[in-house]
């Protein structure tokens, strides 16, 4: 299988899945259970993405300046700080830790 064959196969599968989504009756999606599952699935996928981007480098788990930065960001978000303040504070924490050599 060539790369282009794999790309076209994946594209066709994606279009097929999207088409199947349009064929699902709306009353199935309006029920409380599917709505709740969709909400929880979104949060779970976002949490997994944050964990992978924070701890992962290739196939390894790496503990570095990103972990304290994410913890600072989470704390500021819980305190309802503005988003730009959260991003700036997390970046400052990571930069200072790297500068001081505490977390490579």
XYZ file of C-alpha atoms in Angstrom:
104
model
C 0.000 0.000 0.000
C 1.428 3.370 -0.969
C 1.097 6.545 1.057
C -1.480 7.977 -1.338
C -3.567 4.817 -1.150
C -3.595 5.096 2.636
C -4.549 8.792 2.451
C -7.403 8.135 0.022
C -8.630 5.169 2.071
C -8.634 7.256 5.261
C -10.434 10.105 3.471
C -13.130 7.773 2.144
C -13.614 6.234 5.597
C -13.928 9.706 7.162
C -16.520 10.805 4.615
C -18.420 7.560 5.190
C -18.432 8.022 8.961
C -19.603 11.618 8.589
C -22.407 10.473 6.282
C -23.453 7.845 8.806
C -23.603 10.584 11.434
C -26.167 12.465 9.355
C -28.298 9.330 9.087
C -28.681 8.948 12.869
C -32.203 9.995 13.889
C -32.195 13.291 15.846
C -34.298 11.791 18.670
C -31.419 9.433 19.494
C -29.080 12.373 19.994
C -31.599 14.470 21.943
C -31.788 11.898 24.735
C -29.929 12.843 27.946
C -27.542 9.894 27.918
C -25.871 10.465 24.498
C -25.635 14.175 25.254
C -23.922 13.476 28.590
C -21.546 10.956 26.990
C -20.584 13.480 24.295
C -19.887 16.140 26.944
C -17.763 13.789 29.055
C -15.926 12.430 26.031
C -14.897 15.937 25.004
C -13.468 16.650 28.452
C -11.680 13.286 28.579
C -10.060 13.797 25.177
C -8.904 17.295 26.113
C -7.456 16.025 29.406
C -5.626 13.238 27.575
C -4.209 15.733 25.086
C -2.941 17.970 27.897
C -1.376 14.975 29.669
C 0.363 13.717 26.536
C 1.663 17.159 25.586
C 2.834 17.842 29.153
C 4.509 14.528 29.953
C 5.397 13.002 26.630
C 8.428 13.375 24.421
C 8.407 10.730 21.726
C 7.893 7.389 23.448
C 9.135 8.582 26.858
C 7.587 10.222 29.885
C 9.587 13.304 30.790
C 9.243 15.389 33.942
C 10.452 18.911 33.213
C 9.384 22.558 33.561
C 6.065 21.950 31.819
C 4.531 20.187 34.835
C 4.903 23.087 37.301
C 3.778 25.464 34.545
C 0.590 23.452 33.950
C -0.034 23.299 37.714
C 0.323 27.089 37.964
C -2.030 27.513 35.008
C -4.590 25.158 36.569
C -4.427 27.011 39.864
C -4.916 30.370 38.196
C -7.813 29.023 36.154
C -9.457 27.774 39.356
C -9.064 31.294 40.750
C -10.752 32.587 37.568
C -7.782 34.636 36.416
C -7.933 36.077 32.878
C -6.656 33.694 30.229
C -3.776 35.921 29.139
C -2.597 36.123 32.755
C -2.758 32.322 32.998
C -0.699 31.829 29.838
C 1.846 34.483 30.793
C 2.269 33.111 34.330
C 2.703 29.534 33.106
C 5.258 30.638 30.519
C 7.120 32.672 33.141
C 7.245 29.719 35.552
C 8.567 27.372 32.868
C 11.116 29.926 31.670
C 12.399 30.651 35.171
C 12.690 26.978 36.050
C 14.645 26.332 32.867
C 16.823 29.391 33.473
C 17.690 28.253 36.984
C 18.320 24.693 35.786
C 15.746 23.139 38.137
C 13.762 21.545 35.345
C 15.418 20.982 31.985
